Tab-separated table of C-alpha atoms and ligand atoms in Angstrom:
chain	number	residue	atom	x	y	z
H	10	MET	CA	90.884	86.727	93.266
H	11	ARG	CA	87.166	86.824	93.929
H	12	GLN	CA	85.631	84.795	96.726
H	13	ALA	CA	82.564	82.819	95.799
H	14	TRP	CA	80.099	80.492	97.465
H	15	ARG	CA	78.116	77.678	95.915
H	16	TRP	CA	74.481	78.362	96.640
H	17	PHE	CA	71.822	75.725	96.043
H	18	GLY	CA	68.894	78.097	96.489
H	19	PRO	CA	66.710	79.294	99.319
H	20	LYS	CA	65.619	75.801	100.425
H	21	ALA	CA	69.110	74.418	101.067
H	22	GLY	CA	69.480	75.940	104.540
H	23	VAL	CA	72.032	78.658	103.740
H	24	THR	CA	70.660	82.178	103.304
H	25	LEU	CA	72.110	84.943	101.181
H	26	ASP	CA	72.871	86.828	104.393
H	27	ASN	CA	74.856	83.768	105.515
H	28	VAL	CA	76.864	84.115	102.308
H	29	ARG	CA	77.521	87.764	103.086
H	30	GLN	CA	78.603	86.760	106.583
H	31	VAL	CA	81.173	84.237	105.359
H	32	GLY	CA	82.738	87.041	103.343
H	33	ALA	CA	81.976	85.881	99.800
H	34	THR	CA	80.976	88.395	97.145
H	35	ASP	CA	80.173	86.074	94.262
H	36	ILE	CA	77.611	83.320	93.892
H	37	VAL	CA	78.026	80.051	92.058
H	38	SER	CA	74.666	78.528	91.187
H	39	ALA	CA	72.615	76.793	88.515
H	40	LEU	CA	69.042	76.086	87.501
H	41	HIS	CA	69.207	72.628	89.024
H	42	GLU	CA	65.468	72.170	88.610
H	43	VAL	CA	65.544	72.311	84.798
H	44	PRO	CA	65.741	68.775	83.343
H	45	ILE	CA	69.075	67.827	81.779
H	46	GLY	CA	69.097	68.720	78.089
H	47	GLN	CA	66.358	71.354	78.254
H	48	ALA	CA	67.424	74.866	77.237
H	49	TRP	CA	67.388	77.509	79.969
H	50	THR	CA	65.465	80.643	79.065
H	51	GLU	CA	66.537	84.236	79.597
H	52	LYS	CA	63.506	84.696	81.849
H	53	GLN	CA	64.361	81.731	84.103
H	54	VAL	CA	67.922	82.961	84.467
H	55	HIS	CA	66.726	86.484	85.123
H	56	GLU	CA	64.417	85.311	87.907
H	57	ARG	CA	67.222	83.446	89.687
H	58	LYS	CA	69.568	86.355	89.189
H	59	SER	CA	67.045	88.774	90.704
H	60	LEU	CA	66.655	86.507	93.696
H	61	ILE	CA	70.425	86.603	94.249
H	62	GLU	CA	71.175	90.173	93.283
H	63	THR	CA	68.243	92.124	94.706
H	64	THR	CA	70.001	93.619	97.686
H	65	PRO	CA	68.067	94.609	100.810
H	66	ALA	CA	68.840	98.107	102.081
H	67	GLY	CA	72.107	98.266	103.949
H	68	ARG	CA	73.355	94.885	102.735
H	69	ILE	CA	76.416	94.078	100.623
H	70	PRO	CA	75.491	93.243	97.006
H	71	LEU	CA	76.165	89.724	95.742
H	72	THR	CA	76.842	88.855	92.109
H	73	TRP	CA	75.878	85.622	90.404
H	74	SER	CA	79.021	85.279	88.351
H	75	VAL	CA	79.534	81.554	87.789
H	76	VAL	CA	77.184	78.870	86.594
H	77	GLU	CA	78.006	75.432	87.881
H	78	SER	CA	76.909	73.625	85.763
H	79	ILE	CA	74.993	73.401	82.517
H	80	PRO	CA	74.828	69.606	82.358
H	81	ILE	CA	76.002	67.909	79.188
H	82	PRO	CA	73.476	65.268	78.136
H	83	ASP	CA	74.505	61.670	77.480
H	84	ALA	CA	73.825	62.051	73.762
H	85	VAL	CA	76.702	64.552	73.451
H	86	LYS	CA	79.094	62.264	75.298
H	87	ARG	CA	78.038	59.268	73.217
H	88	LEU	CA	77.686	60.914	69.807
H	89	GLY	CA	79.727	64.124	69.860
H	90	GLY	CA	78.886	66.672	67.151
H	91	ALA	CA	76.078	64.467	65.848
H	92	ALA	CA	74.013	65.323	68.948
H	93	LYS	CA	72.943	68.514	67.180
H	94	GLN	CA	69.741	69.198	69.082
H	95	GLU	CA	71.356	68.731	72.502
H	96	ILE	CA	74.264	70.996	71.572
H	97	ALA	CA	71.843	73.632	70.261
H	98	ALA	CA	69.984	73.520	73.603
H	99	TRP	CA	73.279	73.884	75.504
H	100	ILE	CA	74.186	76.899	73.391
H	101	ALA	CA	70.747	78.399	74.017
H	102	SER	CA	71.313	78.087	77.783
H	103	MET	CA	74.694	79.773	77.418
H	104	GLU	CA	73.089	82.604	75.431
H	105	ALA	CA	70.425	83.029	78.110
H	106	LEU	CA	73.197	83.375	80.691
H	107	ALA	CA	75.220	85.831	78.625
H	108	ALA	CA	72.079	87.920	78.076
H	109	ASN	CA	71.994	88.173	81.875
H	110	ASP	CA	75.697	89.030	82.014
H	111	ILE	CA	76.793	85.702	83.505
H	112	ARG	CA	79.927	84.692	81.651
H	113	VAL	CA	81.736	81.889	83.469
H	114	ILE	CA	80.273	78.416	82.957
H	115	CYS	CA	81.546	75.272	84.640
H	116	TYR	CA	80.790	71.884	83.101
H	117	ASN	CA	82.191	68.379	83.102
H	118	PHE	CA	82.358	65.484	80.684
H	119	MET	CA	82.111	62.478	83.019
H	120	PRO	CA	79.898	59.718	81.630
H	121	VAL	CA	77.084	58.159	83.737
H	122	VAL	CA	78.313	59.316	87.160
H	123	ASP	CA	79.536	62.794	88.091
H	124	TRP	CA	81.507	63.041	91.354
H	125	CYS	CA	81.496	59.802	93.311
H	126	ARG	CA	81.920	58.940	97.001
H	127	THR	CA	81.187	55.735	98.890
H	128	ASP	CA	80.751	57.325	102.334
H	129	LEU	CA	79.205	60.721	103.041
H	130	ASP	CA	79.817	60.819	106.794
H	131	TYR	CA	83.210	59.291	107.533
H	132	VAL	CA	84.131	60.237	111.095
H	133	THR	CA	87.453	62.093	111.346
H	134	PRO	CA	89.632	62.211	114.494
H	135	THR	CA	88.050	65.556	115.473
H	136	GLY	CA	84.512	64.142	115.431
H	137	SER	CA	83.627	66.107	112.297
H	138	THR	CA	82.609	64.020	109.310
H	139	ALA	CA	84.062	63.991	105.814
H	140	MET	CA	83.290	62.401	102.483
H	141	ARG	CA	85.307	59.374	101.552
H	142	PHE	CA	85.973	57.228	98.524
H	143	ASP	CA	86.858	53.703	99.585
H	144	HIS	CA	88.162	51.580	96.735
H	145	ASN	CA	86.989	48.394	98.488
H	146	MET	CA	83.452	49.740	98.726
H	147	LEU	CA	83.515	50.708	95.085
H	148	ALA	CA	84.463	47.093	94.323
H	149	VAL	CA	81.592	45.846	96.519
H	150	PHE	CA	79.138	47.978	94.573
H	151	ASP	CA	80.582	47.164	91.166
H	152	LEU	CA	80.987	43.401	91.677
H	153	HIS	CA	78.136	42.476	93.999
H	154	ILE	CA	75.402	45.103	93.741
H	155	LEU	CA	75.674	46.354	90.179
H	156	GLN	CA	77.116	43.008	89.061
H	157	ARG	CA	78.591	44.729	86.038
H	158	LYS	CA	79.607	42.474	83.155
H	159	ASN	CA	83.381	41.934	83.082
H	160	ALA	CA	83.876	43.997	86.238
H	161	GLU	CA	86.256	41.338	87.644
H	162	ALA	CA	88.915	42.466	85.167
H	163	ALA	CA	89.121	45.850	86.906
H	164	TYR	CA	90.106	44.372	90.285
H	165	SER	CA	92.981	42.229	91.500
H	166	GLN	CA	92.291	38.864	93.129
H	167	ALA	CA	93.072	40.434	96.525
H	168	ASP	CA	90.574	43.269	95.876
H	169	ARG	CA	87.935	40.758	94.861
H	170	ASP	CA	88.468	38.675	97.997
H	171	ILE	CA	88.177	41.730	100.243
H	172	ALA	CA	85.034	42.898	98.435
H	173	ALA	CA	83.413	39.465	98.758
H	174	ALA	CA	84.134	39.342	102.494
H	175	LEU	CA	82.855	42.892	103.049
H	176	TYR	CA	79.696	42.266	101.074
H	177	THR	CA	78.810	39.178	103.118
H	178	GLU	CA	78.998	41.237	106.303
H	179	MET	CA	76.877	44.156	105.086
H	180	SER	CA	73.340	44.758	106.338
H	181	GLY	CA	70.495	45.587	103.957
H	182	GLN	CA	70.676	49.186	105.151
H	183	GLU	CA	74.398	49.410	104.435
H	184	ILE	CA	73.851	48.041	100.956
H	185	ALA	CA	71.050	50.549	100.352
H	186	ASP	CA	73.227	53.431	101.626
H	187	LEU	CA	76.180	52.481	99.442
H	188	THR	CA	73.889	52.180	96.415
H	189	ARG	CA	72.335	55.561	97.138
H	190	ASN	CA	75.706	57.261	97.622
H	191	ILE	CA	77.065	56.008	94.324
H	192	ALA	CA	74.026	55.813	92.074
H	193	SER	CA	71.630	58.498	93.114
H	194	ALA	CA	73.685	61.546	92.061
H	195	LEU	CA	75.301	63.703	94.745
H	196	PRO	CA	74.284	67.381	95.070
H	197	GLY	CA	75.121	69.472	92.054
H	198	SER	CA	75.651	66.401	89.903
H	199	THR	CA	75.086	66.727	86.210
H	200	THR	CA	74.102	63.105	85.764
H	201	GLU	CA	70.755	61.541	86.562
H	202	PRO	CA	69.916	59.586	89.724
H	203	LEU	CA	69.859	55.923	88.749
H	204	THR	CA	68.389	52.693	90.015
H	205	VAL	CA	70.658	49.670	89.676
H	206	PRO	CA	68.895	48.403	86.494
H	207	ALA	CA	68.974	51.903	84.967
H	208	PHE	CA	72.679	52.121	85.843
H	209	ARG	CA	73.290	48.897	83.876
H	210	ASP	CA	71.330	50.217	80.886
H	211	LYS	CA	73.359	53.429	80.855
H	212	LEU	CA	76.591	51.478	80.903
H	213	GLU	CA	75.325	49.407	77.946
H	214	ALA	CA	74.641	52.613	76.053
H	215	TYR	CA	78.325	53.551	76.384
H	216	ALA	CA	79.613	50.226	75.022
H	217	GLY	CA	82.317	50.939	72.465
H	218	ILE	CA	83.102	54.442	73.749
H	219	ASP	CA	86.751	54.413	74.721
H	220	ALA	CA	88.875	57.338	75.892
H	221	ASN	CA	89.771	58.406	72.347
H	222	LYS	CA	86.159	58.468	71.254
H	223	LEU	CA	85.004	60.321	74.340
H	224	ARG	CA	87.794	62.881	73.874
H	225	GLN	CA	86.848	63.295	70.224
H	226	HIS	CA	83.241	63.912	71.258
H	227	LEU	CA	84.289	66.578	73.733
H	228	ILE	CA	86.402	68.221	71.029
H	229	GLU	CA	83.437	68.227	68.653
H	230	PHE	CA	81.264	69.738	71.370
H	231	LEU	CA	83.865	72.453	71.997
H	232	GLU	CA	84.229	73.135	68.286
H	233	ALA	CA	80.496	73.779	68.103
H	234	VAL	CA	80.202	75.796	71.283
H	235	THR	CA	83.371	77.886	71.575
H	236	PRO	CA	82.797	80.154	68.527
H	237	VAL	CA	79.511	81.284	70.103
H	238	ALA	CA	81.146	81.588	73.542
H	239	ASP	CA	83.953	83.697	72.070
H	240	ASN	CA	81.416	86.070	70.547
H	241	LEU	CA	79.563	86.368	73.827
H	242	GLY	CA	82.719	86.760	75.926
H	243	VAL	CA	81.821	83.595	77.844
H	244	LYS	CA	84.478	81.360	79.422
H	245	LEU	CA	83.805	77.636	79.661
H	246	THR	CA	85.607	75.882	82.470
H	247	LEU	CA	85.956	72.120	82.325
H	248	HIS	CA	85.856	70.518	85.759
H	249	PRO	CA	88.267	67.608	86.279
H	250	ASP	CA	87.030	64.067	86.734
H	251	ASP	CA	86.339	63.194	90.340
H	252	PRO	CA	87.990	60.831	91.084
H	253	PRO	CA	90.434	61.356	88.206
H	254	ARG	CA	90.452	57.881	86.717
H	255	PRO	CA	88.088	55.535	84.861
H	256	LEU	CA	85.158	54.108	86.858
H	257	PHE	CA	82.821	51.234	85.975
H	258	GLY	CA	84.774	50.534	82.804
H	259	LEU	CA	83.953	54.038	81.533
H	260	PRO	CA	86.686	56.295	80.218
H	261	ARG	CA	87.455	59.628	81.847
H	262	ILE	CA	89.366	62.244	79.925
H	263	ALA	CA	89.868	65.267	82.180
H	264	SER	CA	92.065	63.706	84.837
H	265	THR	CA	95.624	64.802	84.087
H	266	GLU	CA	97.781	67.595	82.716
H	267	ALA	CA	98.111	65.641	79.450
H	268	ASP	CA	94.315	65.356	79.161
H	269	TYR	CA	93.850	69.115	79.423
H	270	ALA	CA	96.815	69.824	77.125
H	271	ALA	CA	95.223	67.625	74.433
H	272	LEU	CA	91.955	69.563	74.670
H	273	PHE	CA	93.599	72.981	74.608
H	274	ASP	CA	95.749	71.959	71.630
H	275	ALA	CA	92.742	70.661	69.734
H	276	VAL	CA	90.530	73.690	70.465
H	277	PRO	CA	92.727	76.742	71.144
H	278	SER	CA	89.800	79.172	71.479
H	279	PRO	CA	90.199	81.397	74.570
H	280	ALA	CA	86.726	80.250	75.647
H	281	ASN	CA	88.143	76.753	76.193
H	282	GLY	CA	89.090	77.026	79.854
H	283	MET	CA	89.544	75.054	83.022
H	284	CYS	CA	87.961	74.852	86.443
H	285	PHE	CA	91.037	74.233	88.567
H	286	CYS	CA	89.745	71.810	91.210
H	287	THR	CA	92.545	70.953	93.613
H	288	GLY	CA	90.461	68.315	95.389
H	289	SER	CA	89.792	66.313	92.232
H	290	LEU	CA	93.197	66.659	90.569
H	291	GLY	CA	94.983	66.119	93.885
H	292	VAL	CA	93.700	62.563	94.217
H	293	ARG	CA	96.390	61.489	91.745
H	294	ALA	CA	99.891	61.584	93.187
H	295	ASP	CA	101.242	62.042	89.638
H	296	ASN	CA	99.382	65.337	89.156
H	297	ASP	CA	101.755	68.193	90.052
H	298	LEU	CA	99.177	70.814	90.967
H	299	PRO	CA	101.337	73.974	91.083
H	300	ALA	CA	102.907	72.963	87.747
H	301	ILE	CA	99.481	72.409	86.158
H	302	ALA	CA	98.244	75.747	87.499
H	303	ARG	CA	101.350	77.471	86.078
H	304	ARG	CA	101.077	75.839	82.658
H	305	PHE	CA	97.382	76.521	82.143
H	306	ALA	CA	97.157	79.735	84.184
H	307	SER	CA	95.631	81.858	81.430
H	308	ARG	CA	92.863	79.271	80.958
H	309	ILE	CA	91.847	79.128	84.624
H	310	HIS	CA	88.766	81.261	85.256
H	311	PHE	CA	87.297	79.375	88.159
H	312	SER	CA	88.833	77.323	90.943
H	313	HIS	CA	87.554	74.865	93.535
H	314	LEU	CA	89.946	74.862	96.466
H	315	ARG	CA	89.927	71.882	98.809
H	316	ALA	CA	92.243	69.056	99.770
H	317	THR	CA	92.084	65.292	99.804
H	318	THR	CA	94.218	62.783	101.665
H	319	ARG	CA	95.228	59.739	99.671
H	320	GLU	CA	95.035	56.559	101.726
H	321	GLY	CA	97.570	53.713	101.946
H	322	ASP	CA	96.092	51.556	99.176
H	323	GLY	CA	96.820	54.352	96.674
H	324	ARG	CA	93.214	54.358	95.429
H	325	SER	CA	91.051	55.377	98.378
H	326	PHE	CA	90.935	58.935	99.667
H	327	HIS	CA	88.979	61.155	101.990
H	328	GLU	CA	88.372	64.862	102.077
H	329	ALA	CA	90.789	66.606	104.419
H	330	ALA	CA	90.444	69.989	106.085
H	331	HIS	CA	91.273	72.535	103.380
H	332	LEU	CA	94.919	73.025	104.361
H	333	GLU	CA	95.622	69.573	105.717
H	334	GLY	CA	95.533	67.187	102.759
H	335	ASP	CA	98.033	66.267	100.074
H	336	VAL	CA	97.590	69.547	98.192
H	337	ASP	CA	100.266	72.211	98.623
H	338	MET	CA	97.686	74.976	98.834
H	339	VAL	CA	100.200	77.788	99.361
H	340	ALA	CA	102.115	76.788	96.214
H	341	VAL	CA	98.878	76.571	94.211
H	342	LEU	CA	97.704	79.961	95.455
H	343	LYS	CA	101.049	81.521	94.532
H	344	GLU	CA	100.469	80.429	90.938
H	345	LEU	CA	96.871	81.633	90.861
H	346	ILE	CA	97.764	84.996	92.383
H	347	THR	CA	100.663	85.471	89.958
H	348	GLU	CA	98.206	84.959	87.098
H	349	ASP	CA	95.528	87.086	88.706
H	350	ARG	CA	97.917	90.021	88.991
H	351	LYS	CA	98.315	90.062	85.212
H	352	ARG	CA	94.595	90.381	84.658
H	353	ASP	CA	92.028	93.059	84.491
H	354	LYS	CA	89.923	93.218	87.663
H	355	SER	CA	86.829	92.199	85.726
H	356	ASP	CA	88.586	88.995	84.662
H	357	SER	CA	89.875	88.047	88.110
H	358	ILE	CA	89.959	84.335	88.995
H	359	ILE	CA	86.866	83.356	90.958
H	360	PHE	CA	87.298	80.648	93.565
H	361	ARG	CA	85.183	78.934	96.138
H	362	SER	CA	86.120	76.838	99.119
H	363	ASP	CA	84.946	73.495	97.901
H	364	HIS	CA	83.183	70.991	100.134
H	365	GLY	CA	83.806	71.052	103.863
H	366	HIS	CA	83.649	68.849	106.896
H	367	ARG	CA	80.379	68.535	108.734
H	368	MET	CA	81.141	70.025	112.143
H	369	LEU	CA	79.763	71.999	115.111
H	370	ASP	CA	76.066	72.731	114.726
H	371	ASP	CA	75.926	71.161	111.263
H	372	LEU	CA	76.291	67.748	112.953
H	373	ASN	CA	72.803	68.265	114.378
H	374	LYS	CA	71.166	69.379	111.136
H	375	GLU	CA	70.228	68.088	107.724
H	376	VAL	CA	72.974	69.333	105.436
H	377	THR	CA	73.645	69.129	101.726
H	378	PRO	CA	76.285	66.390	101.421
H	379	GLY	CA	79.683	67.972	100.826
H	380	TYR	CA	78.285	71.457	101.315
H	381	PRO	CA	77.699	72.138	105.027
H	382	ALA	CA	78.037	75.865	105.702
H	383	ILE	CA	80.374	75.774	108.689
H	384	GLY	CA	83.012	73.486	107.181
H	385	ARG	CA	83.031	75.564	104.031
H	386	LEU	CA	83.285	78.733	106.101
H	387	ARG	CA	86.306	77.305	107.911
H	388	GLY	CA	87.884	76.492	104.540
H	389	LEU	CA	87.152	79.876	103.054
H	390	ALA	CA	88.537	81.673	106.088
H	391	GLU	CA	91.765	79.680	105.949
H	392	LEU	CA	92.175	80.231	102.213
H	393	ARG	CA	91.439	83.920	102.603
H	394	GLY	CA	94.212	84.158	105.175
H	395	ILE	CA	96.755	82.699	102.771
H	396	ILE	CA	95.571	84.909	99.918
H	397	HIS	CA	95.702	87.989	102.105
H	398	ALA	CA	99.292	87.229	103.096
H	399	LEU	CA	100.430	86.414	99.561
H	400	GLU	CA	98.766	89.476	98.080
H	401	ALA	CA	100.633	91.656	100.529
H	402	VAL	CA	104.043	90.746	99.057
H	403	PRO	CA	105.239	92.121	95.707
H	404	SER	CA	105.885	88.749	94.134
H	405	PRO	CA	104.222	85.797	95.884
O	520	DNO	C1	80.889	68.464	93.419
O	520	DNO	C2	81.107	69.252	92.245
O	520	DNO	C3	80.625	68.632	90.936
O	520	DNO	C4	80.800	69.672	89.861
O	520	DNO	C5	80.530	69.229	88.489
O	520	DNO	C6	81.009	70.269	87.533
O	520	DNO	O1	80.999	68.918	94.500
O	520	DNO	O2	82.438	69.624	92.153
O	520	DNO	O3	79.280	68.297	90.998
O	520	DNO	O4	79.924	70.727	90.108
O	520	DNO	O5	81.146	68.036	88.226
O	520	DNO	O6	80.319	70.185	86.333
């Protein structure tokens, strides 16, 4: 397995030497500055690649091997194959990447909001901070700030009472923070930052799109894109929904084993792959992660390894230290290593330690939410230890 690091560019406070120091060899990055829906050019990709891969004398080379993500515009999610221009632009970006020998592309199909947390700095018992998704806070936002039409139906009477009481107690600053956390697109998101009115308009635009329709649109997108990807030797890896269930009345269709099975059955192309994100899938107690990894092993080309702890209400969760959450990381890694052993070296599974607690010196600095260097380094080091041990035995 190849160790990667998500790099947001030179301004995000983590240098390429830092990446070398954590022990990663591969970079996961994207042209975040290009507006959603605009095709990436070969030249733009080449410039970013040169920045990453031009190796100073005496330094270890790094390879930009994964793109996370080429965003999928709303039009594709709402219209499927009829969004011809947007799909053509997406294909052009993929071609620009392949021309630069970058052949693993991560993407997601979550409407309106990509990954979602209500708290970015939840204090853990060690004094480090973690990201958290609090179902009650989601209800506060949905019912009282967004005031979404028909939102009441999504919450029990008890949930609604708690949300009302919490909302009354919140300061203006707390309301602004919650709104920012949910609506203004977390780092790496593939959806646009939204004001509350713009959020409502987007939701309107999705009226009538249920899970079946959204799934059909993803299938149409894959039918258009995978023949080109197959020719180019590109692997597309669909990131799971985070959290893996519907939000704001919007369907989500990459949350479970059955969701992925339906997509692989509908579009069997080898380019139709999966980003195996243990943190996202692990939020559902009914997702058996080692079993999913085993079943779809040949389709996993990229993996995000992190753990979440599900809280007592069954809907809230927070991000745990990489080996301390609900995910059986050793069992997952056994499956990934078993698959990796069958593969050519050039096709090895690339993984990154996903997210990380904010700890040590990062508590005194501006950090990219979810992506502080030290917490991710701790995670990567722990994962590397397990991999090292499992790779040393003949059959893990
Ligand atoms: C968050 C990330 C997501 C992810 C996209 C994949 O940390 O996992 O932003 O990159 O959903 O397209």
